[in-house]
Amino acid sequence: MQTVDMVIAGVGVAAILATTLGLVFYEEAAGLETVTFQEVEGPAFGGDEVASSGQNTFSFAIPLNATMAEADITVTATRTNGAGAASGSFSAFLQHPNGNQSDPGAGTFSWGAASQGGTATGNAQIAAFRFWDVPAAMETSSPEDVDVTQDWGETELSLVIDITSPAGAPGPLGGVTTYSYTVTIAGQYTVYEIVLPTPADPATA
Amino acid sequence: MAGARGNWNSSFGFVMAAVGSAVGLGNLVRFPKELANNGGAAFLFVYLILLVLVGLPAILGEMSLGKITQMSPVNAFRKLAEGGGKSWGYVGVAGMIAATLVMFYYAVMTGWTLNFFVGTFYDGWYDDPTGFHGKIAHGPWAILFLAIVMTVTLYVVSRGVSGGIEKVTSIIMPALFGIVFLMVIYALFQPGMGAGYARIFKPDFGALTPQNISAATGQVFFSMSLGQGAMLTYASYMEKKQSVAINGTTIALADTGVALLAAMMIFPTLAFTGLLTQYGDAGTFGMAFEAMPTAFVSMGPVAGRLLGGIFFLGLFFAAFSSAISLLEVPVSVVVDNLGVVRQKAALIVGGIVYIFAVVSAVNEYWFELFDLIAVNVFIVVGVAVTTVFAGWFAKGIAKELDSGLKSRIGIYLVWMMRTITPVLILVTFLFGGLWGTGIDGGYEFFSSGDAEHNGEAGFHQLYRIFMEAIGQWDHA
């Protein structure tokens, strides 16, 4: 066999090997981390406000295949029959339908020592986390783990505000102290809409 | 000796092969979107000036090197160097590497076009016009159609110049022209198509930024397959009696004509299907593989599938004819320099190209990396150095350009190769490649642009893509 024929045979074997490896390991080699994000600004939640006495958890649907990047959340707490200083807190986070949650933003609200009732407000922001910081539900701490086979457009995330009422003594009249809350999501929110991988344009064609 | 290498049977055959090399997705899709989004007729005006100042001298210089020597790139540079400078052969090597690098991903793209054409006959793109490309771009489908494309390309090249390349391109290029012309006429008679014409022809000179002018220059020489040794190689198979000036000018005009017709095909089609706003500024792939399929689907199952099938067949013809010329470059070098017979050279080169193209077929970063290296390093430098070589160091260029003509234009063209053309290419290289626009809009060396890589400088982009390809880029 001549040298050139041996080279052809070698290239042929390498080509078959490359094909086999490509077919077997293409998922691992496919560079799935190329999820990109398109910044989208949207209106506030249509003026969505929820006020409910005795309710401590609020949930808002976010019908976007997106991760919220910025949202201002204000909790206005109203106390009746209270007594003295007290403080409560709340956290806000995104939640996947399967229950997994993003890192929360947190806020507090408080009443002064002389306060008997009235309102107190607290503010929290969910700020600047990106998709891979959000939920393990989306299976990820880094973009290469994002499951690009899933249709994220059908994923409806929830923005959840979970309020912890102040613990403490009953009111001065011996009655039960009650708290009610109004949650406002104000102003603009910014999301990073998930853009599934599409091949980059070549400079030559 | 020349006869042993093969020759074109006719000027028509040569022009069809060379136009086939030049006309690719860059003409059918990239040029239209550049035209529409960079100033319309104003962009066209600049493009035509640059075609004369950059494209024409560059293609005529490259073709002259091949025609005079009747050799493949490496030997052609060595032979024509004044004083016999052997090191000029490295320029030919660079051209061969450029063609090979481009083929590493272009073969995959050619497979996509074939897959889209085949997808007309089942629920491929028609069933999922915006998602089909994502499904077939990388992975098993990409490998399958890459294998088909490489097998056919390899076969055509192995059949030789007249028996393979000329025979095939003499059929598919006229067919491509017919397809484009048919679709232009169809779009012309559809209500609502006028907005598409306005988009591509309404002049906006305010849009002519330095970067857009740089883009026009890049479009000129990317479109004409320059800096990759393809035109040199094809011209090396010309008969002595054939004129470089006439054929080269014909190729440049045909290349531009097809690009213009493609613009008159795509944008009016988007307009009459109501998709101009949504897809008017889409990228090359978005335009070819999402916008156009969506437009065809909106026409209904009969007209949509028929026109879509024809369109994708045209895309395949354009890409396939370019792929043939790209593979021919390294094959001709192996044949000429190593004395390997053409069939065996095609097997070796085609096999090596296929192996690397498989990498592009499964991993988009390598796909992009091959493109960036070919463009930022080899092609731009290759065009400039080849033009400078033809203008300053090669023997007999002016005489070759005058052959077959009554008037003496060779000396003027050589003067352009010495001065204007390389300077304009250098400017393109600096503003379009090495420099990007920073966040403040100013030009910055090694600019990384913003978080989404807008305005990213060539070297920074090259670095990023390389790190992504080896899995070491921090996306956060």
XYZ file of C-alpha atoms in Angstrom:
681
model
C 0.000 0.000 0.000
C 1.356 3.384 -0.965
C 1.808 6.158 1.567
C -0.990 8.206 0.061
C -3.374 5.260 0.303
C -2.443 4.813 3.950
C -3.165 8.506 4.524
C -6.574 8.107 2.863
C -7.314 5.089 5.037
C -6.250 7.007 8.148
C -8.409 10.004 7.256
C -11.316 7.675 6.555
C -11.003 6.007 9.942
C -10.706 9.412 11.633
C -13.802 10.636 9.784
C -15.822 7.626 10.931
C -14.537 8.136 14.471
C -15.433 11.836 14.378
C -18.926 11.011 13.137
C -19.430 8.438 15.859
C -18.173 10.739 18.591
C -20.255 13.593 17.214
C -23.432 11.518 17.222
C -22.827 10.034 20.642
C -21.579 13.099 22.495
C -23.213 15.959 20.634
C -25.299 16.963 23.624
C -22.220 17.319 25.781
C -20.381 19.125 23.011
C -23.209 21.310 21.854
C -22.341 24.366 23.864
C -25.725 24.541 25.517
C -24.609 27.454 27.626
C -25.400 29.864 24.854
C -28.548 31.022 26.420
C -28.653 34.759 26.024
C -30.816 37.383 27.559
C -32.673 40.181 25.985
C -33.497 43.006 28.295
C -37.137 43.869 28.231
C -38.804 46.613 30.182
C -42.405 46.200 30.975
C -45.061 48.146 32.790
C -45.775 47.633 36.414
C -48.088 44.817 37.163
C -51.007 46.700 35.781
C -51.503 48.474 39.067
C -51.864 45.156 40.774
C -52.318 45.681 44.439
C -53.572 43.241 46.914
C -54.889 44.115 50.307
C -56.073 41.452 52.599
C -56.448 41.255 56.291
C -54.986 38.182 57.775
C -53.199 37.194 54.621
C -49.485 36.951 54.784
C -48.546 35.515 51.425
C -49.200 37.097 48.077
C -48.484 35.670 44.698
C -48.445 37.371 41.340
C -48.171 35.531 38.064
C -45.448 36.597 35.676
C -46.417 35.264 32.300
C -42.996 35.650 30.776
C -40.238 33.287 29.990
C -38.087 35.537 31.992
C -36.243 36.245 35.103
C -37.179 39.394 36.847
C -34.218 41.610 37.211
C -35.627 44.564 39.036
C -38.865 45.146 40.840
C -39.753 47.479 43.661
C -42.053 45.890 46.161
C -43.669 47.897 48.891
C -45.533 46.339 51.742
C -47.801 48.639 53.670
C -48.712 47.134 57.008
C -51.648 48.370 59.036
C -51.866 47.607 62.715
C -54.883 47.891 64.867
C -55.004 47.617 68.602
C -51.230 47.539 68.809
C -48.936 48.594 71.568
C -45.430 50.012 71.363
C -42.532 49.183 69.157
C -42.802 46.270 66.819
C -41.314 45.229 63.550
C -42.093 42.739 60.870
C -40.373 41.608 57.747
C -41.046 40.177 54.386
C -39.233 38.541 51.585
C -39.942 38.527 47.885
C -38.784 35.917 45.447
C -39.557 34.259 42.185
C -41.033 30.832 42.286
C -41.084 28.153 39.644
C -44.249 26.048 39.295
C -42.419 23.170 40.885
C -41.824 25.183 44.039
C -38.219 26.089 43.646
C -37.400 29.639 44.556
C -34.931 32.305 43.685
C -32.805 34.159 46.177
C -35.110 36.598 47.936
C -35.141 40.330 48.287
C -36.022 41.370 51.839
C -37.636 44.311 53.587
C -38.824 45.336 57.033
C -41.509 47.565 58.466
C -41.815 48.861 61.996
C -43.796 50.915 64.471
C -42.351 53.236 67.066
C -42.527 52.844 70.853
C -45.441 55.204 71.268
C -47.379 53.755 68.440
C -50.736 52.203 69.033
C -51.606 51.405 65.465
C -51.547 52.914 62.059
C -49.436 52.042 59.130
C -45.821 51.164 58.550
C -44.173 50.559 55.254
C -41.279 48.500 54.083
C -39.636 48.259 50.758
C -37.682 45.538 49.067
C -36.223 45.074 45.693
C -35.507 42.041 43.706
C -32.583 43.243 41.772
C -30.333 42.156 39.063
C -30.258 38.468 39.271
C -30.125 36.591 36.099
C -31.608 33.407 34.983
C -28.955 31.147 36.295
C -29.173 32.699 39.685
C -32.803 31.899 39.863
C -34.095 28.704 40.706
C -32.562 25.503 40.784
C -35.819 24.662 39.196
C -34.526 25.931 36.107
C -31.840 23.602 37.086
C -29.026 25.865 37.209
C -26.333 27.810 38.818
C -24.671 28.511 35.528
C -26.010 29.049 32.065
C -24.535 25.944 30.568
C -26.905 23.937 32.713
C -29.984 25.562 31.307
C -32.271 23.047 29.740
C -32.737 24.592 26.337
C -35.077 21.856 25.242
C -37.749 23.238 27.548
C -40.141 25.779 26.153
C -39.588 28.589 28.606
C -42.336 30.567 26.970
C -44.796 28.286 28.674
C -43.266 28.600 32.072
C -45.246 30.852 34.322
C -43.213 32.108 37.198
C -44.707 33.645 40.273
C -43.535 36.596 42.262
C -44.214 35.672 45.858
C -44.202 38.059 48.813
C -44.073 36.293 52.120
C -44.727 38.491 55.151
C -43.809 37.740 58.724
C -45.990 39.650 61.160
C -44.450 41.108 64.317
C -44.580 38.859 67.285
C -45.358 40.464 70.569
C -47.685 41.400 73.316
C -51.368 41.985 72.826
C -52.685 45.461 72.568
C -53.153 47.764 75.556
C -56.805 47.038 75.858
C -56.161 43.383 76.052
C -57.617 42.845 72.634
C -56.040 41.016 69.780
C -53.649 42.969 67.665
C -54.307 42.514 63.973
C -52.263 43.261 60.960
C -53.275 43.712 57.387
C -51.079 44.264 54.420
C -51.124 45.884 51.063
C -48.539 44.888 48.532
C -47.648 47.231 45.746
C -45.315 46.512 42.915
C -44.393 49.892 41.669
C -42.981 51.402 38.570
C -41.202 49.528 35.859
C -39.870 46.084 36.096
C -37.042 44.814 34.001
C -36.715 41.300 32.840
C -34.205 39.367 30.899
C -36.138 37.427 28.377
C -34.560 34.140 27.597
C -33.415 33.754 24.058
C -32.659 30.213 23.122
C -29.493 29.558 21.191
C -29.411 30.470 17.568
C -26.231 30.189 15.584
C -24.278 33.372 15.177
C -24.037 34.903 11.756
C -20.766 34.223 10.092
C -18.843 37.124 8.651
C -18.401 35.246 5.430
C -21.074 33.579 3.463
C 1.489 20.798 -17.838
C -1.504 23.108 -17.760
C -3.499 20.560 -19.691
C -2.715 17.920 -17.084
C -4.215 20.177 -14.418
C -7.318 20.682 -16.497
C -8.918 23.685 -18.173
C -12.351 25.206 -18.488
C -14.091 24.152 -21.670
C -15.531 27.617 -22.238
C -15.601 31.149 -20.895
C -19.225 30.512 -19.940
C -18.187 27.502 -17.886
C -15.462 29.472 -16.140
C -17.733 32.427 -15.397
C -20.466 30.150 -14.037
C -17.961 28.380 -11.788
C -16.426 31.652 -10.595
C -19.793 33.322 -10.067
C -20.831 30.164 -8.240
C -17.824 30.617 -5.990
C -18.661 34.261 -5.350
C -22.415 33.960 -4.981
C -23.345 32.400 -1.676
C -25.491 33.149 1.335
C -23.609 36.444 1.521
C -25.283 37.569 -1.692
C -28.687 36.039 -1.192
C -29.233 37.066 2.411
C -26.400 39.086 3.937
C -26.269 41.761 1.242
C -30.028 42.412 1.279
C -30.129 42.912 5.033
C -26.991 45.105 4.934
C -28.605 47.165 2.178
C -31.893 47.515 4.013
C -30.430 48.371 7.375
C -27.493 50.585 6.459
C -28.988 53.346 4.379
C -30.678 51.677 1.389
C -29.616 53.318 -1.843
C -26.963 55.293 0.039
C -25.360 51.993 1.071
C -25.674 50.748 -2.498
C -23.964 53.882 -3.777
C -21.023 53.358 -1.413
C -20.979 49.652 -2.192
C -20.691 50.274 -5.919
C -17.851 52.764 -5.395
C -16.052 50.253 -3.200
C -16.723 47.542 -5.751
C -14.754 49.585 -8.274
C -12.031 50.714 -5.877
C -11.572 47.532 -3.856
C -13.437 44.572 -5.307
C -12.517 44.886 -8.935
C -8.761 45.509 -8.509
C -8.573 42.772 -5.877
C -10.359 40.131 -7.957
C -8.453 41.068 -11.122
C -5.142 40.949 -9.257
C -5.917 37.564 -7.744
C -7.148 36.149 -11.039
C -4.115 37.462 -12.899
C -1.801 35.588 -10.541
C -3.569 32.352 -11.368
C -3.982 32.978 -15.071
C -0.341 33.934 -15.650
C 1.169 31.063 -13.680
C -1.452 28.354 -14.324
C -0.605 27.229 -10.822
C -2.316 26.800 -7.480
C -1.865 29.572 -4.878
C 1.399 28.520 -3.205
C 3.327 28.017 -6.418
C 1.751 31.022 -8.110
C 3.109 33.437 -5.499
C 6.534 31.820 -5.589
C 6.775 31.930 -9.360
C 5.632 35.490 -9.880
C 7.656 37.179 -7.153
C 10.184 39.636 -8.592
C 13.610 38.240 -7.751
C 12.123 34.847 -6.956
C 11.177 35.446 -3.317
C 10.188 31.978 -2.109
C 8.700 33.323 1.094
C 5.791 34.799 -0.880
C 4.572 31.245 -1.091
C 3.358 31.630 2.496
C 0.724 34.059 1.237
C -0.602 31.241 -0.914
C -0.473 28.926 2.072
C -2.481 31.487 4.064
C -5.084 31.617 1.310
C -5.352 27.853 1.305
C -5.733 27.821 5.093
C -8.433 30.507 4.835
C -10.427 28.465 2.324
C -10.058 25.361 4.469
C -11.089 27.176 7.654
C -14.133 28.633 5.951
C -15.035 25.179 4.692
C -14.954 23.874 8.276
C -18.235 25.719 8.938
C -19.484 26.576 5.460
C -20.014 22.884 4.747
C -22.309 22.754 7.782
C -24.242 25.775 6.515
C -24.557 24.154 3.116
C -26.020 21.138 4.897
C -28.592 23.390 6.559
C -29.752 24.717 3.197
C -30.124 21.187 1.870
C -31.988 20.151 5.005
C -34.367 23.101 4.577
C -34.996 22.108 0.966
C -35.669 18.516 1.975
C -37.772 19.854 4.851
C -40.189 21.233 2.280
C -41.460 17.749 1.611
C -42.254 16.824 5.172
C -43.275 18.842 8.200
C -39.895 20.458 8.583
C -39.719 24.219 8.366
C -43.358 24.453 7.300
C -44.453 22.906 10.576
C -42.110 24.998 12.685
C -40.879 27.985 10.674
C -39.109 29.743 13.528
C -37.839 26.711 15.388
C -36.719 24.341 12.638
C -33.299 25.887 12.257
C -32.581 25.565 15.960
C -33.455 21.877 15.754
C -31.178 21.064 12.844
C -28.336 23.559 13.211
C -26.178 21.465 15.496
C -26.435 17.809 16.308
C -27.278 14.603 14.423
C -29.203 16.325 11.623
C -26.340 18.719 11.033
C -23.885 15.813 10.875
C -26.082 13.817 8.493
C -26.507 16.644 5.999
C -22.875 17.657 6.384
C -21.916 14.120 5.387
C -24.181 14.286 2.334
C -22.856 17.677 1.287
C -19.220 16.680 1.745
C -19.702 13.461 -0.185
C -21.264 15.252 -3.143
C -18.772 18.148 -3.050
C -15.859 15.772 -2.838
C -17.214 13.801 -5.781
C -17.642 16.904 -7.941
C -14.137 18.165 -7.163
C -12.620 14.734 -7.743
C -14.143 14.704 -11.238
C -11.911 17.564 -12.225
C -12.239 21.059 -13.577
C -14.287 20.571 -16.716
C -15.709 17.125 -15.943
C -16.891 18.015 -12.460
C -16.873 21.650 -11.391
C -17.751 23.216 -14.742
C -20.388 20.634 -15.569
C -22.208 21.070 -12.267
C -21.970 24.857 -11.958
C -23.056 25.316 -15.583
C -26.355 23.723 -14.572
C -26.979 24.984 -11.061
C -25.946 28.615 -11.518
C -28.371 29.367 -14.369
C -30.980 27.531 -12.301
C -30.175 29.787 -9.343
C -30.508 32.905 -11.490
C -33.880 31.623 -12.703
C -35.072 30.943 -9.163
C -34.127 34.390 -7.927
C -35.650 36.057 -10.986
C -38.871 34.066 -10.621
C -39.272 35.058 -6.999
C -38.530 38.704 -7.760
C -41.273 38.702 -10.386
C -43.688 36.924 -8.050
C -43.088 39.439 -5.276
C -43.418 42.321 -7.700
C -47.069 41.547 -8.360
C -48.146 41.072 -4.760
C -50.110 43.851 -3.059
C -48.181 45.516 -0.265
C -44.746 44.733 -1.594
C -43.872 48.432 -2.018
C -42.660 48.860 1.555
C -39.983 46.276 0.843
C -38.670 48.244 -2.110
C -38.720 51.408 -0.020
C -36.719 49.651 2.677
C -33.920 48.660 0.323
C -33.847 51.618 -2.056
C -34.846 54.680 -0.044
C -31.560 56.518 0.497
C -30.503 57.469 4.002
C -27.066 59.021 3.855
C -27.235 59.715 7.585
C -26.898 55.963 8.138
C -23.476 55.880 6.518
C -21.336 55.663 9.619
C -17.673 54.604 9.377
C -18.704 51.177 10.582
C -21.351 50.837 7.884
C -18.881 51.860 5.216
C -16.488 49.333 6.684
C -19.287 46.760 6.496
C -19.760 47.603 2.824
C -16.062 47.058 2.139
C -16.154 43.779 3.987
C -19.233 42.745 2.037
C -17.413 43.472 -1.221
C -14.515 41.161 -0.656
C -16.302 38.530 1.401
C -18.937 38.353 -1.282
C -16.423 37.865 -4.065
C -14.553 34.981 -2.417
C -11.365 37.018 -2.211
C -8.387 36.249 0.003
C -9.107 32.538 -0.003
C -7.252 31.545 -3.139
C -10.484 30.508 -4.861
C -10.412 33.048 -7.675
C -6.691 32.496 -8.176
C -7.200 28.753 -8.385
C -10.139 28.976 -10.784
C -8.266 31.475 -12.974
C -5.321 29.081 -13.139
C -7.521 26.790 -15.234
C -8.313 29.524 -17.781
C -7.150 29.165 -21.341
C -4.476 31.650 -22.371
C -6.829 33.278 -24.848
C -9.431 34.106 -22.181
C -9.388 37.634 -20.807
C -8.954 38.185 -17.084
C -10.288 41.748 -17.305
C -13.475 40.826 -19.151
C -14.213 37.691 -17.165
C -13.288 39.267 -13.836
C -15.527 42.260 -14.489
C -18.338 39.947 -15.562
C -17.972 37.989 -12.337
C -18.022 41.161 -10.212
C -21.095 42.491 -11.998
C -22.917 39.165 -11.837
C -22.094 38.853 -8.148
C -23.522 42.298 -7.452
C -26.490 41.753 -9.752
C -27.517 38.578 -7.963
C -27.164 40.333 -4.617
C -29.417 43.165 -5.768
C -32.001 40.766 -7.174
C -31.901 38.877 -3.881
C -32.712 42.099 -2.042
C -35.645 42.620 -4.442
C -36.733 39.077 -3.643
C -36.456 39.071 0.162
C -37.676 42.457 1.346
C -40.741 42.759 -0.890
C -41.632 39.213 0.175
C -41.388 40.212 3.831
C -43.442 43.315 3.030
C -46.356 41.619 1.279
C -46.545 38.943 3.951
C -46.666 41.610 6.661
C -43.400 40.567 8.275
C -41.212 43.536 7.402
C -41.478 45.212 10.782
C -40.896 42.021 12.700
C -38.009 40.653 10.671
C -36.644 43.627 8.735
C -33.512 43.897 10.826
C -32.941 40.177 11.358
C -29.450 38.772 10.953
C -28.360 36.569 8.069
C -29.486 33.343 9.672
C -32.615 34.886 11.132
C -33.522 36.215 7.705
C -32.860 32.999 5.797
C -34.029 30.433 8.305
C -36.771 32.156 10.306
C -38.131 35.194 8.487
C -38.410 33.609 5.050
C -39.918 30.309 6.293
C -42.463 32.338 8.281
C -43.261 34.339 5.152
C -43.761 31.173 3.114
C -46.000 29.624 5.759
C -48.186 32.750 5.659
C -48.762 32.117 1.936
C -50.586 28.871 2.653
C -49.663 25.233 2.109
C -49.521 25.209 -1.691
C -47.877 28.508 -2.599
C -45.848 28.510 0.603
C -44.355 25.079 0.148
C -43.763 25.627 -3.559
C -42.027 28.978 -3.217
C -40.273 27.915 -0.041
C -38.935 24.793 -1.697
C -37.705 26.796 -4.661
C -36.108 29.393 -2.380
C -34.239 26.825 -0.325
C -33.147 24.969 -3.437
C -31.668 28.270 -4.622
C -29.934 28.767 -1.283
C -28.496 25.272 -1.560
C -27.239 25.888 -5.092
C -25.566 29.108 -3.963
C -23.915 27.525 -0.938
C -22.983 24.321 -2.763
C -21.232 26.114 -5.618
C -19.235 28.139 -3.094
C -18.338 25.005 -1.160
C -17.015 23.395 -4.345
C -14.619 26.300 -4.922
C -13.488 26.330 -1.300
C -12.625 22.623 -1.404
C -10.921 23.021 -4.764
C -8.303 25.397 -3.303
C -6.568 22.953 -0.927
C -7.120 20.079 -3.350
C -5.291 21.989 -6.085
C -2.387 22.698 -3.720
C -2.097 19.030 -2.772
C -2.246 18.026 -6.435
C 0.320 20.609 -7.567
C 2.737 20.561 -4.664
C 2.604 16.962 -3.501
C 1.947 15.297 -6.841
C -1.066 13.384 -5.545
C -3.661 12.492 -8.158
C -6.822 14.603 -7.951
C -9.191 11.848 -6.815
C -6.945 10.868 -3.921
C -6.208 14.498 -3.042
C -9.951 15.165 -2.887
C -10.436 12.189 -0.583
C -7.681 13.310 1.782
C -8.621 16.991 1.879
C -12.347 16.316 1.900
C -11.919 13.835 4.730
C -9.900 16.275 6.840
C -12.390 19.064 6.192
C -15.231 16.746 7.146
C -13.599 15.827 10.470
C -13.272 19.471 11.530
C -16.685 20.331 10.127
C -18.182 17.663 12.398
C -16.856 19.720 15.295
C -18.705 22.755 13.896
C -21.776 20.612 13.404
C -21.965 19.725 17.074
C -20.584 22.848 18.717
C -21.575 26.322 17.658
C -18.612 27.984 19.375
C -16.160 26.128 17.191
C -18.360 27.017 14.242
C -18.013 30.672 15.189
C -14.343 30.369 16.057
C -13.414 28.996 12.634
C -15.310 31.886 11.074
C -13.602 34.512 13.213
C -10.105 33.174 12.627
C -10.707 32.927 8.888
C -12.066 36.469 8.699
C -10.086 38.425 11.273
C -6.771 36.814 10.512
C -6.606 35.160 7.141
C -9.088 36.674 4.719
C -8.642 40.378 5.422
C -4.876 40.096 5.557
C -4.939 37.752 2.576
C -6.876 40.174 0.365
C -4.606 43.074 1.315
C -1.329 41.197 0.885
C -2.451 39.562 -2.360
C -3.420 42.946 -3.787
C -0.153 44.537 -2.659
C 1.752 41.590 -4.129
C -0.071 41.865 -7.440
C 0.503 45.622 -7.515
C 4.100 45.894 -6.337
C 5.909 42.580 -6.548
C 4.365 40.393 -9.240
C 5.602 40.381 -12.805
C 3.383 40.917 -15.814
C 0.059 41.826 -14.151
C -0.607 44.936 -16.280
C 0.182 43.040 -19.466
C -2.117 40.195 -18.479
C -4.949 42.611 -17.740
C -4.529 44.218 -21.143
C -4.640 40.927 -23.013
C -7.790 40.568 -25.068
C -8.608 44.256 -24.753
C -8.212 47.070 -27.260
C -7.550 49.725 -24.649
C -4.729 49.719 -22.112
C -6.226 49.677 -18.616
C -3.769 47.350 -16.915
C -1.446 50.098 -15.730
C -4.309 51.953 -14.060
C -5.591 48.846 -12.347
C -2.107 48.009 -11.100
C -1.810 51.565 -9.752
C -5.041 51.003 -7.824
C -3.677 47.712 -6.483
C -0.637 49.620 -5.254
C -2.456 52.483 -3.589
C -6.183 52.906 -3.091
C -7.223 49.289 -2.745
C -4.837 48.197 0.041
C -5.408 51.452 1.943
C -9.172 50.938 1.896
C -8.749 47.330 2.960
C -6.504 48.476 5.808
C -9.115 50.978 6.936
C -11.732 48.242 6.859
C -9.469 45.996 8.870
C -8.911 48.633 11.512
C -12.461 49.858 11.903
C -14.302 46.674 11.135
C -12.026 44.136 12.698
C -9.596 45.290 15.333
C -11.655 48.124 16.692
C -15.088 47.892 18.125
C -17.396 50.516 19.460
C -17.324 51.048 23.169
C -20.398 51.676 25.220
C -20.010 55.394 24.598
C -19.946 54.794 20.864
C -16.287 55.672 20.399
C -13.864 53.309 18.757
C -11.873 51.272 21.205
C -9.079 48.849 20.653
C -9.963 45.543 22.322
C -13.361 46.992 23.139
C -15.646 44.435 24.628
C -18.674 46.594 23.927
C -21.508 46.034 26.316
C -22.761 43.000 28.120
C -24.313 41.572 24.985
C -21.073 42.026 23.044
C -22.304 44.836 20.829
C -19.422 46.603 19.199
C -17.006 43.981 20.401
C -13.607 44.363 18.801
C -12.317 41.600 16.585
C -9.510 40.445 18.835
C -11.676 40.527 21.930
C -14.366 38.611 20.097
C -11.809 36.081 18.937
C -10.592 35.629 22.519
C -14.124 35.306 23.900
C -15.234 32.766 21.345
C -12.078 30.742 21.848
C -12.641 30.677 25.606
C -16.276 29.727 25.018
C -15.227 26.963 22.646
C -13.011 25.419 25.293
C -15.603 26.026 27.991
C -13.625 28.632 29.914
C -15.664 31.790 29.371
C -17.392 33.235 32.412
C -20.864 34.206 31.235
C -21.622 36.029 34.450
